[in-house]
Amino acid sequence: MLKKSLRTPGPAELPLEILQAAGTQMVAPRGDEVFAQTLKEVVAWAQEVFETKNEILLFSATGTGGMESSIANTISPGDKILVCVNGEFGARFAIIAGNFGAQIEKIEDAWGEPLDVAKVQKRLAEDKGREIKAVLVIHNETSTGILNPIDDLGEIVAKHGALLIVDGVSSIGSTEFRADRWHVDIGITASQKGLMCPPGLNVISVSEKAWKAVEKAKSPRYYWDYRLARGLLGKTLGLPDSQLPGIPITPSISLIFTLHKALEMLRREGLDNVYERHRRVARAMRAGAKEIGLKLIAPESFASPTVTVISLPESLSGDEARNFLHQRFNVDVARGHKKFANNVIRVGHLGYVDLPDIITVLAGLEALLYEMELMPKTLLGKGVAAAQVAYFHE
Ligand code: PLP
């Protein structure tokens, strides 16, 4: 009987405490004192994770819904926007904005390369008439395992005046996300990754500058309307309850209880410790994979702390590798996207994760390469050893 190990980059395995929180009895969302206190803490603790004073909104949806809501609330048909694309999720952001009638201009970098901030800088400098309304970017491009340099980008976009909308779906909660320092106007994440919850809940930060755009935007919206959500869950307006617009939409009560528990756990560990743990696990994963001859898509200096994307030897398909890991080690890793569909696997290490979790993946990969005679026999055990060294030593 093999213990199951879910090593996809979300949904990710859940700690027992979170599973228990998911079993909490329903409450009346309007008026229950425990729930009101829970919401208050969720908002305050999420602000710590996002490093922001901005308002926090919660929506019942997965990450893609969060991306769509950011467009529906700030972009009007015909608006010019820049979308940074260096992987699947950047491409998705461009499609969503295009479907809302925006004039899309892509700033493209190759899959496996980090975003080239200088290109965005140049394009914004050319925009003398300030026609570009927003810059859309993915913080952690989960399809390639690249952590894009949002810190450098933020200042540039703020100087121009466009909105900066950042998808932090696979980064927030697992690595630093400094919404205020980086001038992030809308930051988006979802529950099923670094936040260690089941899928289905968005957490979104909205700056004052973004609220002004929300008022002006002409895209139709009801469910996604940030103005309704503002009174619904944010409760950070400082208004007395009697003046809040009320709760028009039923909140995902169970997911909110799980998020409350997850944020409590992250605070208990200390956010800096959480981020350091992710960095060490990712470093170990990369070192182990390289030691047994596997190639990594991301250059070391932009490698993601939450997902490692591995290029397999030519004669080995991604599906063969995933099937072997599943059947022989009961480890589930993810497929490559689009141009990486054939011989790439993606290993998730985010949220409830530490060294033993990736040791299992590396042991499985070693066994696979060993049995298929795709590595020298003497390398058996060496990937695991290299991972241990990388984890414990700098
Ligand atoms: N953005 C990023 C960076 C992601 O990694 C994902 C999912 O993996 C999404 C958006 C889409 O999220 P969802 O599948 O929850 O809709």
GROMACS .gro file of C-alpha atoms and ligand atoms in nm:
model
  410
    1MET     CA    1   0.000   0.000   0.000
    2LEU     CA    2   0.170   0.317  -0.121
    3LYS     CA    3   0.098   0.650   0.039
    4LYS     CA    4  -0.035   0.895  -0.220
    5SER     CA    5   0.166   1.207  -0.291
    6LEU     CA    6   0.005   1.492  -0.486
    7ARG     CA    7   0.286   1.694  -0.639
    8THR     CA    8   0.095   1.894  -0.897
    9PRO     CA    9   0.132   2.274  -0.877
   10GLY     CA   10  -0.219   2.299  -0.735
   11PRO     CA   11  -0.450   2.170  -0.622
   12ALA     CA   12  -0.204   2.071  -0.354
   13GLU     CA   13  -0.225   1.838  -0.057
   14LEU     CA   14  -0.402   1.981   0.246
   15PRO     CA   15  -0.289   1.974   0.608
   16LEU     CA   16  -0.516   1.782   0.845
   17GLU     CA   17  -0.614   2.101   1.028
   18ILE     CA   18  -0.749   2.242   0.702
   19LEU     CA   19  -0.942   1.928   0.620
   20GLN     CA   20  -1.101   1.954   0.963
   21ALA     CA   21  -1.184   2.322   0.910
   22ALA     CA   22  -1.362   2.224   0.588
   23GLY     CA   23  -1.601   2.018   0.799
   24THR     CA   24  -1.726   2.314   1.004
   25GLN     CA   25  -2.104   2.348   1.027
   26MET     CA   26  -2.272   2.618   0.816
   27VAL     CA   27  -2.353   2.954   0.969
   28ALA     CA   28  -2.579   3.240   0.873
   29PRO     CA   29  -2.338   3.454   0.670
   30ARG     CA   30  -2.526   3.769   0.770
   31GLY     CA   31  -2.508   3.822   1.139
   32ASP     CA   32  -2.326   3.517   1.279
   33GLU     CA   33  -2.066   3.650   1.519
   34VAL     CA   34  -1.812   3.374   1.466
   35PHE     CA   35  -1.831   3.418   1.091
   36ALA     CA   36  -1.803   3.796   1.115
   37GLN     CA   37  -1.491   3.761   1.329
   38THR     CA   38  -1.354   3.499   1.089
   39LEU     CA   39  -1.398   3.737   0.795
   40LYS     CA   40  -1.234   4.020   0.978
   41GLU     CA   41  -0.929   3.806   1.054
   42VAL     CA   42  -0.917   3.660   0.703
   43VAL     CA   43  -0.902   4.011   0.557
   44ALA     CA   44  -0.639   4.134   0.804
   45TRP     CA   45  -0.423   3.822   0.766
   46ALA     CA   46  -0.454   3.823   0.387
   47GLN     CA   47  -0.331   4.184   0.392
   48GLU     CA   48  -0.021   4.058   0.574
   49VAL     CA   49   0.038   3.791   0.310
   50PHE     CA   50  -0.013   4.039   0.024
   51GLU     CA   51   0.191   4.301   0.216
   52THR     CA   52  -0.075   4.559   0.152
   53LYS     CA   53  -0.303   4.809   0.316
   54ASN     CA   54  -0.538   4.775   0.019
   55GLU     CA   55  -0.882   4.629   0.046
   56ILE     CA   56  -0.913   4.252   0.018
   57LEU     CA   57  -1.203   4.089  -0.165
   58LEU     CA   58  -1.313   3.727  -0.166
   59PHE     CA   59  -1.492   3.562  -0.458
   60SER     CA   60  -1.617   3.208  -0.498
   61ALA     CA   61  -1.417   3.107  -0.805
   62THR     CA   62  -1.087   2.955  -0.911
   63GLY     CA   63  -0.787   3.154  -1.031
   64THR     CA   64  -0.919   3.207  -1.383
   65GLY     CA   65  -1.231   3.368  -1.238
   66GLY     CA   66  -1.007   3.605  -1.045
   67MET     CA   67  -0.824   3.698  -1.366
   68GLU     CA   68  -1.154   3.758  -1.543
   69SER     CA   69  -1.291   3.967  -1.255
   70SER     CA   70  -0.990   4.198  -1.269
   71ILE     CA   71  -1.059   4.268  -1.638
   72ALA     CA   72  -1.436   4.298  -1.602
   73ASN     CA   73  -1.391   4.560  -1.331
   74THR     CA   74  -1.122   4.782  -1.481
   75ILE     CA   75  -1.114   4.751  -1.860
   76SER     CA   76  -1.362   4.897  -2.105
   77PRO     CA   77  -1.402   4.773  -2.462
   78GLY     CA   78  -1.143   4.943  -2.684
   79ASP     CA   79  -0.897   5.012  -2.401
   80LYS     CA   80  -0.533   4.956  -2.490
   81ILE     CA   81  -0.356   4.719  -2.258
   82LEU     CA   82  -0.017   4.548  -2.244
   83VAL     CA   83  -0.004   4.181  -2.156
   84CYS     CA   84   0.327   4.023  -2.064
   85VAL     CA   85   0.335   3.673  -2.207
   86ASN     CA   86   0.604   3.415  -2.140
   87GLY     CA   87   0.392   3.108  -2.085
   88GLU     CA   88   0.044   2.959  -2.077
   89PHE     CA   89  -0.106   3.180  -1.809
   90GLY     CA   90   0.016   3.505  -1.962
   91ALA     CA   91  -0.141   3.387  -2.287
   92ARG     CA   92  -0.465   3.315  -2.100
   93PHE     CA   93  -0.470   3.666  -1.954
   94ALA     CA   94  -0.444   3.808  -2.308
   95ILE     CA   95  -0.734   3.591  -2.427
   96ILE     CA   96  -0.957   3.699  -2.140
   97ALA     CA   97  -0.884   4.068  -2.195
   98GLY     CA   98  -0.935   4.025  -2.570
   99ASN     CA   99  -1.273   3.864  -2.508
  100PHE     CA  100  -1.373   4.176  -2.313
  101GLY     CA  101  -1.294   4.386  -2.619
  102ALA     CA  102  -0.962   4.534  -2.505
  103GLN     CA  103  -0.698   4.619  -2.766
  104ILE     CA  104  -0.426   4.377  -2.668
  105GLU     CA  105  -0.059   4.437  -2.722
  106LYS     CA  106   0.159   4.149  -2.610
  107ILE     CA  107   0.507   4.191  -2.474
  108GLU     CA  108   0.636   3.843  -2.546
  109ASP     CA  109   0.932   3.650  -2.412
  110ALA     CA  110   1.011   3.290  -2.491
  111TRP     CA  111   0.859   3.016  -2.278
  112GLY     CA  112   1.133   2.945  -2.027
  113GLU     CA  113   1.270   3.300  -2.030
  114PRO     CA  114   1.182   3.557  -1.764
  115LEU     CA  115   0.985   3.866  -1.850
  116ASP     CA  116   1.216   4.131  -1.999
  117VAL     CA  117   1.118   4.439  -1.803
  118ALA     CA  118   1.318   4.665  -2.034
  119LYS     CA  119   1.077   4.589  -2.319
  120VAL     CA  120   0.780   4.700  -2.109
  121GLN     CA  121   0.972   5.009  -2.002
  122LYS     CA  122   1.046   5.100  -2.363
  123ARG     CA  123   0.686   5.052  -2.473
  124LEU     CA  124   0.548   5.258  -2.186
  125ALA     CA  125   0.800   5.536  -2.256
  126GLU     CA  126   0.671   5.552  -2.616
  127ASP     CA  127   0.315   5.596  -2.492
  128LYS     CA  128   0.329   5.973  -2.458
  129GLY     CA  129  -0.049   6.007  -2.475
  130ARG     CA  130  -0.096   5.765  -2.186
  131GLU     CA  131  -0.328   5.548  -2.391
  132ILE     CA  132  -0.220   5.223  -2.224
  133LYS     CA  133  -0.463   5.166  -1.942
  134ALA     CA  134  -0.319   4.856  -1.776
  135VAL     CA  135  -0.029   4.612  -1.770
  136LEU     CA  136  -0.119   4.248  -1.705
  137VAL     CA  137   0.143   4.006  -1.583
  138ILE     CA  138   0.186   3.665  -1.420
  139HIS     CA  139   0.409   3.667  -1.113
  140ASN     CA  140   0.490   3.297  -1.113
  141GLU     CA  141   0.442   3.144  -1.460
  142THR     CA  142   0.334   2.794  -1.356
  143SER     CA  143   0.369   2.652  -1.707
  144THR     CA  144   0.744   2.714  -1.723
  145GLY     CA  145   0.851   2.746  -1.358
  146ILE     CA  146   0.964   3.108  -1.391
  147LEU     CA  147   0.928   3.373  -1.123
  148ASN     CA  148   0.889   3.700  -1.312
  149PRO     CA  149   1.056   4.015  -1.170
  150ILE     CA  150   0.750   4.212  -1.061
  151ASP     CA  151   0.961   4.416  -0.820
  152ASP     CA  152   1.140   4.580  -1.114
  153LEU     CA  153   0.823   4.620  -1.317
  154GLY     CA  154   0.610   4.791  -1.052
  155GLU     CA  155   0.801   5.118  -1.036
  156ILE     CA  156   0.802   5.152  -1.415
  157VAL     CA  157   0.429   5.097  -1.452
  158ALA     CA  158   0.350   5.329  -1.160
  159LYS     CA  159   0.553   5.610  -1.322
  160HIS     CA  160   0.356   5.572  -1.644
  161GLY     CA  161   0.024   5.568  -1.460
  162ALA     CA  162  -0.127   5.247  -1.601
  163LEU     CA  163  -0.280   4.993  -1.366
  164LEU     CA  164  -0.060   4.699  -1.272
  165ILE     CA  165  -0.264   4.378  -1.252
  166VAL     CA  166  -0.072   4.079  -1.123
  167ASP     CA  167  -0.172   3.715  -1.121
  168GLY     CA  168  -0.008   3.573  -0.809
  169VAL     CA  169  -0.208   3.252  -0.822
  170SER     CA  170   0.092   3.021  -0.781
  171SER     CA  171   0.310   3.256  -0.579
  172ILE     CA  172   0.110   3.431  -0.309
  173GLY     CA  173   0.146   3.255   0.025
  174SER     CA  174   0.459   3.070  -0.088
  175THR     CA  175   0.693   3.353  -0.175
  176GLU     CA  176   0.718   3.728  -0.113
  177PHE     CA  177   0.442   3.931  -0.272
  178ARG     CA  178   0.488   4.296  -0.186
  179ALA     CA  179   0.173   4.451  -0.329
  180ASP     CA  180   0.229   4.798  -0.185
  181ARG     CA  181   0.601   4.821  -0.245
  182TRP     CA  182   0.564   4.690  -0.601
  183HIS     CA  183   0.267   4.922  -0.675
  184VAL     CA  184   0.036   4.631  -0.753
  185ASP     CA  185  -0.312   4.770  -0.821
  186ILE     CA  186  -0.487   4.436  -0.839
  187GLY     CA  187  -0.326   4.124  -0.696
  188ILE     CA  188  -0.500   3.793  -0.752
  189THR     CA  189  -0.464   3.455  -0.592
  190ALA     CA  190  -0.668   3.139  -0.548
  191SER     CA  191  -0.714   2.906  -0.255
  192GLN     CA  192  -0.575   2.578  -0.387
  193LYS     CA  193  -0.203   2.652  -0.404
  194GLY     CA  194   0.014   2.833  -0.150
  195LEU     CA  195  -0.294   2.897   0.062
  196MET     CA  196  -0.336   2.522   0.124
  197CYS     CA  197  -0.715   2.512   0.076
  198PRO     CA  198  -0.947   2.329  -0.162
  199PRO     CA  199  -1.004   2.506  -0.497
  200GLY     CA  200  -1.287   2.757  -0.530
  201LEU     CA  201  -1.195   3.079  -0.353
  202ASN     CA  202  -1.022   3.392  -0.487
  203VAL     CA  203  -0.841   3.643  -0.272
  204ILE     CA  204  -0.794   3.978  -0.447
  205SER     CA  205  -0.633   4.304  -0.339
  206VAL     CA  206  -0.754   4.631  -0.492
  207SER     CA  207  -0.566   4.963  -0.467
  208GLU     CA  208  -0.724   5.307  -0.448
  209LYS     CA  209  -0.609   5.372  -0.804
  210ALA     CA  210  -0.782   5.052  -0.913
  211TRP     CA  211  -1.106   5.152  -0.734
  212LYS     CA  212  -1.116   5.466  -0.949
  213ALA     CA  213  -1.084   5.250  -1.261
  214VAL     CA  214  -1.358   5.021  -1.127
  215GLU     CA  215  -1.596   5.318  -1.113
  216LYS     CA  216  -1.517   5.418  -1.472
  217ALA     CA  217  -1.502   5.076  -1.639
  218LYS     CA  218  -1.783   5.002  -1.884
  219SER     CA  219  -1.764   4.623  -1.911
  220PRO     CA  220  -2.085   4.455  -1.799
  221ARG     CA  221  -2.062   4.270  -1.470
  222TYR     CA  222  -2.281   4.166  -1.184
  223TYR     CA  223  -2.139   3.861  -1.007
  224TRP     CA  224  -1.787   3.999  -1.048
  225ASP     CA  225  -1.868   4.357  -0.951
  226TYR     CA  226  -1.601   4.462  -0.705
  227ARG     CA  227  -1.834   4.735  -0.576
  228LEU     CA  228  -2.077   4.473  -0.447
  229ALA     CA  229  -1.797   4.263  -0.302
  230ARG     CA  230  -1.658   4.567  -0.126
  231GLY     CA  231  -1.939   4.568   0.123
  232LEU     CA  232  -1.986   4.195   0.105
  233LEU     CA  233  -1.666   4.074   0.254
  234GLY     CA  234  -1.404   4.343   0.265
  235LYS     CA  235  -1.556   4.526   0.557
  236THR     CA  236  -1.244   4.735   0.559
  237LEU     CA  237  -1.422   5.053   0.458
  238GLY     CA  238  -1.451   5.147   0.820
  239LEU     CA  239  -1.828   5.183   0.777
  240PRO     CA  240  -2.061   5.062   1.048
  241ASP     CA  241  -2.238   4.739   0.949
  242SER     CA  242  -2.565   4.925   0.902
  243GLN     CA  243  -2.413   5.129   0.619
  244LEU     CA  244  -2.256   4.840   0.431
  245PRO     CA  245  -2.439   4.747   0.112
  246GLY     CA  246  -2.517   4.405   0.261
  247ILE     CA  247  -2.437   4.054   0.147
  248PRO     CA  248  -2.600   4.000  -0.190
  249ILE     CA  249  -2.420   3.676  -0.273
  250THR     CA  250  -2.379   3.368  -0.054
  251PRO     CA  251  -2.016   3.338   0.045
  252SER     CA  252  -1.828   3.005   0.028
  253ILE     CA  253  -1.854   2.950   0.401
  254SER     CA  254  -1.655   2.625   0.419
  255LEU     CA  255  -1.373   2.762   0.205
  256ILE     CA  256  -1.358   3.077   0.413
  257PHE     CA  257  -1.320   2.865   0.727
  258THR     CA  258  -1.038   2.672   0.559
  259LEU     CA  259  -0.870   2.994   0.448
  260HIS     CA  260  -0.892   3.130   0.801
  261LYS     CA  261  -0.717   2.819   0.931
  262ALA     CA  262  -0.454   2.829   0.655
  263LEU     CA  263  -0.369   3.193   0.722
  264GLU     CA  264  -0.347   3.117   1.093
  265MET     CA  265  -0.101   2.834   1.014
  266LEU     CA  266   0.111   3.056   0.788
  267ARG     CA  267   0.129   3.323   1.058
  268ARG     CA  268   0.216   3.062   1.320
  269GLU     CA  269   0.512   2.942   1.112
  270GLY     CA  270   0.606   3.300   1.024
  271LEU     CA  271   0.584   3.419   0.664
  272ASP     CA  272   0.961   3.454   0.627
  273ASN     CA  273   1.004   3.094   0.742
  274VAL     CA  274   0.735   2.979   0.500
  275TYR     CA  275   0.911   3.151   0.210
  276GLU     CA  276   1.251   3.016   0.313
  277ARG     CA  277   1.109   2.662   0.333
  278HIS     CA  278   0.977   2.695  -0.022
  279ARG     CA  279   1.311   2.824  -0.148
  280ARG     CA  280   1.501   2.538   0.014
  281VAL     CA  281   1.262   2.273  -0.115
  282ALA     CA  282   1.277   2.419  -0.467
  283ARG     CA  283   1.657   2.439  -0.453
  284ALA     CA  284   1.671   2.076  -0.344
  285MET     CA  285   1.434   1.969  -0.621
  286ARG     CA  286   1.643   2.143  -0.886
  287ALA     CA  287   1.972   2.011  -0.752
  288GLY     CA  288   1.840   1.654  -0.741
  289ALA     CA  289   1.699   1.665  -1.092
  290LYS     CA  290   2.018   1.812  -1.238
  291GLU     CA  291   2.233   1.553  -1.061
  292ILE     CA  292   2.061   1.269  -1.247
  293GLY     CA  293   2.103   1.442  -1.582
  294LEU     CA  294   1.764   1.608  -1.621
  295LYS     CA  295   1.735   1.954  -1.770
  296LEU     CA  296   1.536   2.234  -1.613
  297ILE     CA  297   1.339   2.485  -1.817
  298ALA     CA  298   1.395   2.786  -1.590
  299PRO     CA  299   1.734   2.954  -1.553
  300GLU     CA  300   1.852   2.929  -1.192
  301SER     CA  301   1.820   3.301  -1.115
  302PHE     CA  302   1.450   3.311  -1.211
  303ALA     CA  303   1.357   2.960  -1.094
  304SER     CA  304   1.020   2.938  -0.925
  305PRO     CA  305   1.005   2.846  -0.557
  306THR     CA  306   0.675   2.664  -0.613
  307VAL     CA  307   0.704   2.459  -0.933
  308THR     CA  308   0.994   2.294  -1.114
  309VAL     CA  309   0.947   2.226  -1.482
  310ILE     CA  310   1.169   1.944  -1.607
  311SER     CA  311   1.261   1.861  -1.962
  312LEU     CA  312   1.292   1.483  -2.007
  313PRO     CA  313   1.533   1.293  -2.233
  314GLU     CA  314   1.404   1.284  -2.591
  315SER     CA  315   1.310   0.916  -2.581
  316LEU     CA  316   1.088   0.961  -2.276
  317SER     CA  317   0.747   1.124  -2.302
  318GLY     CA  318   0.589   1.326  -2.024
  319ASP     CA  319   0.297   1.082  -2.010
  320GLU     CA  320   0.530   0.782  -1.972
  321ALA     CA  321   0.710   0.954  -1.688
  322ARG     CA  322   0.387   1.056  -1.517
  323ASN     CA  323   0.241   0.706  -1.552
  324PHE     CA  324   0.553   0.548  -1.405
  325LEU     CA  325   0.553   0.786  -1.108
  326HIS     CA  326   0.182   0.728  -1.054
  327GLN     CA  327   0.186   0.350  -1.080
  328ARG     CA  328   0.513   0.271  -0.907
  329PHE     CA  329   0.542   0.551  -0.650
  330ASN     CA  330   0.184   0.679  -0.625
  331VAL     CA  331   0.321   1.027  -0.694
  332ASP     CA  332   0.116   1.255  -0.918
  333VAL     CA  333   0.296   1.530  -1.108
  334ALA     CA  334   0.151   1.755  -1.378
  335ARG     CA  335   0.167   1.756  -1.759
  336GLY     CA  336   0.347   2.021  -1.957
  337HIS     CA  337   0.131   2.283  -2.127
  338LYS     CA  338   0.104   2.337  -2.505
  339LYS     CA  339   0.457   2.345  -2.652
  340PHE     CA  340   0.578   2.153  -2.345
  341ALA     CA  341   0.304   1.891  -2.377
  342ASN     CA  342   0.526   1.611  -2.503
  343ASN     CA  343   0.833   1.569  -2.294
  344VAL     CA  344   0.801   1.789  -1.994
  345ILE     CA  345   0.672   1.727  -1.643
  346ARG     CA  346   0.586   1.989  -1.383
  347VAL     CA  347   0.651   1.915  -1.018
  348GLY     CA  348   0.459   2.125  -0.767
  349HIS     CA  349   0.612   2.203  -0.429
  350LEU     CA  350   0.392   2.462  -0.270
  351GLY     CA  351   0.186   2.502   0.043
  352TYR     CA  352   0.196   2.199   0.269
  353VAL     CA  353   0.537   2.078   0.153
  354ASP     CA  354   0.883   2.004   0.278
  355LEU     CA  355   1.194   1.804   0.187
  356PRO     CA  356   1.047   1.449   0.217
  357ASP     CA  357   0.782   1.533  -0.042
  358ILE     CA  358   1.030   1.606  -0.317
  359ILE     CA  359   1.263   1.325  -0.210
  360THR     CA  360   0.983   1.086  -0.310
  361VAL     CA  361   0.957   1.250  -0.653
  362LEU     CA  362   1.333   1.233  -0.704
  363ALA     CA  363   1.350   0.869  -0.594
  364GLY     CA  364   1.077   0.794  -0.849
  365LEU     CA  365   1.257   0.981  -1.126
  366GLU     CA  366   1.581   0.800  -1.046
  367ALA     CA  367   1.404   0.463  -1.062
  368LEU     CA  368   1.248   0.558  -1.395
  369LEU     CA  369   1.575   0.664  -1.558
  370TYR     CA  370   1.754   0.363  -1.409
  371GLU     CA  371   1.502   0.110  -1.537
  372MET     CA  372   1.488   0.270  -1.882
  373GLU     CA  373   1.868   0.284  -1.891
  374LEU     CA  374   1.858   0.657  -1.943
  375MET     CA  375   2.120   0.731  -1.682
  376PRO     CA  376   2.437   0.554  -1.566
  377LYS     CA  377   2.354   0.297  -1.297
  378THR     CA  378   2.602   0.461  -1.063
  379LEU     CA  379   2.372   0.766  -1.038
  380LEU     CA  380   2.105   0.574  -0.846
  381GLY     CA  381   2.059   0.757  -0.514
  382LYS     CA  382   2.267   1.053  -0.624
  383GLY     CA  383   1.970   1.280  -0.701
  384VAL     CA  384   1.829   1.227  -0.355
  385ALA     CA  385   2.171   1.291  -0.202
  386ALA     CA  386   2.218   1.611  -0.400
  387ALA     CA  387   1.874   1.729  -0.289
  388GLN     CA  388   1.963   1.670   0.076
  389VAL     CA  389   2.286   1.863   0.038
  390ALA     CA  390   2.112   2.153  -0.138
  391TYR     CA  391   1.841   2.162   0.129
  392PHE     CA  392   2.073   2.161   0.427
  393HIS     CA  393   2.362   2.365   0.283
  394GLU     CA  394   2.338   2.686   0.088
  395PLP     N1  395  -0.277   3.162  -1.306
  395PLP     C1  396  -0.177   3.082  -1.272
  395PLP     C2  397  -0.040   3.140  -1.258
  395PLP     C3  398  -0.198   2.947  -1.248
  395PLP     O1  399  -0.098   2.866  -1.213
  395PLP     C4  400  -0.329   2.895  -1.263
  395PLP     C5  401  -0.356   2.753  -1.244
  395PLP     O2  402  -0.269   2.670  -1.236
  395PLP     C6  403  -0.430   2.983  -1.300
  395PLP     C7  404  -0.401   3.116  -1.320
  395PLP     C8  405  -0.568   2.935  -1.323
  395PLP     O3  406  -0.624   2.896  -1.204
  395PLP     P1  407  -0.750   2.799  -1.196
  395PLP     O4  408  -0.713   2.671  -1.261
  395PLP     O5  409  -0.767   2.792  -1.048
  395PLP     O6  410  -0.863   2.867  -1.262
   0.00000   0.00000   0.00000
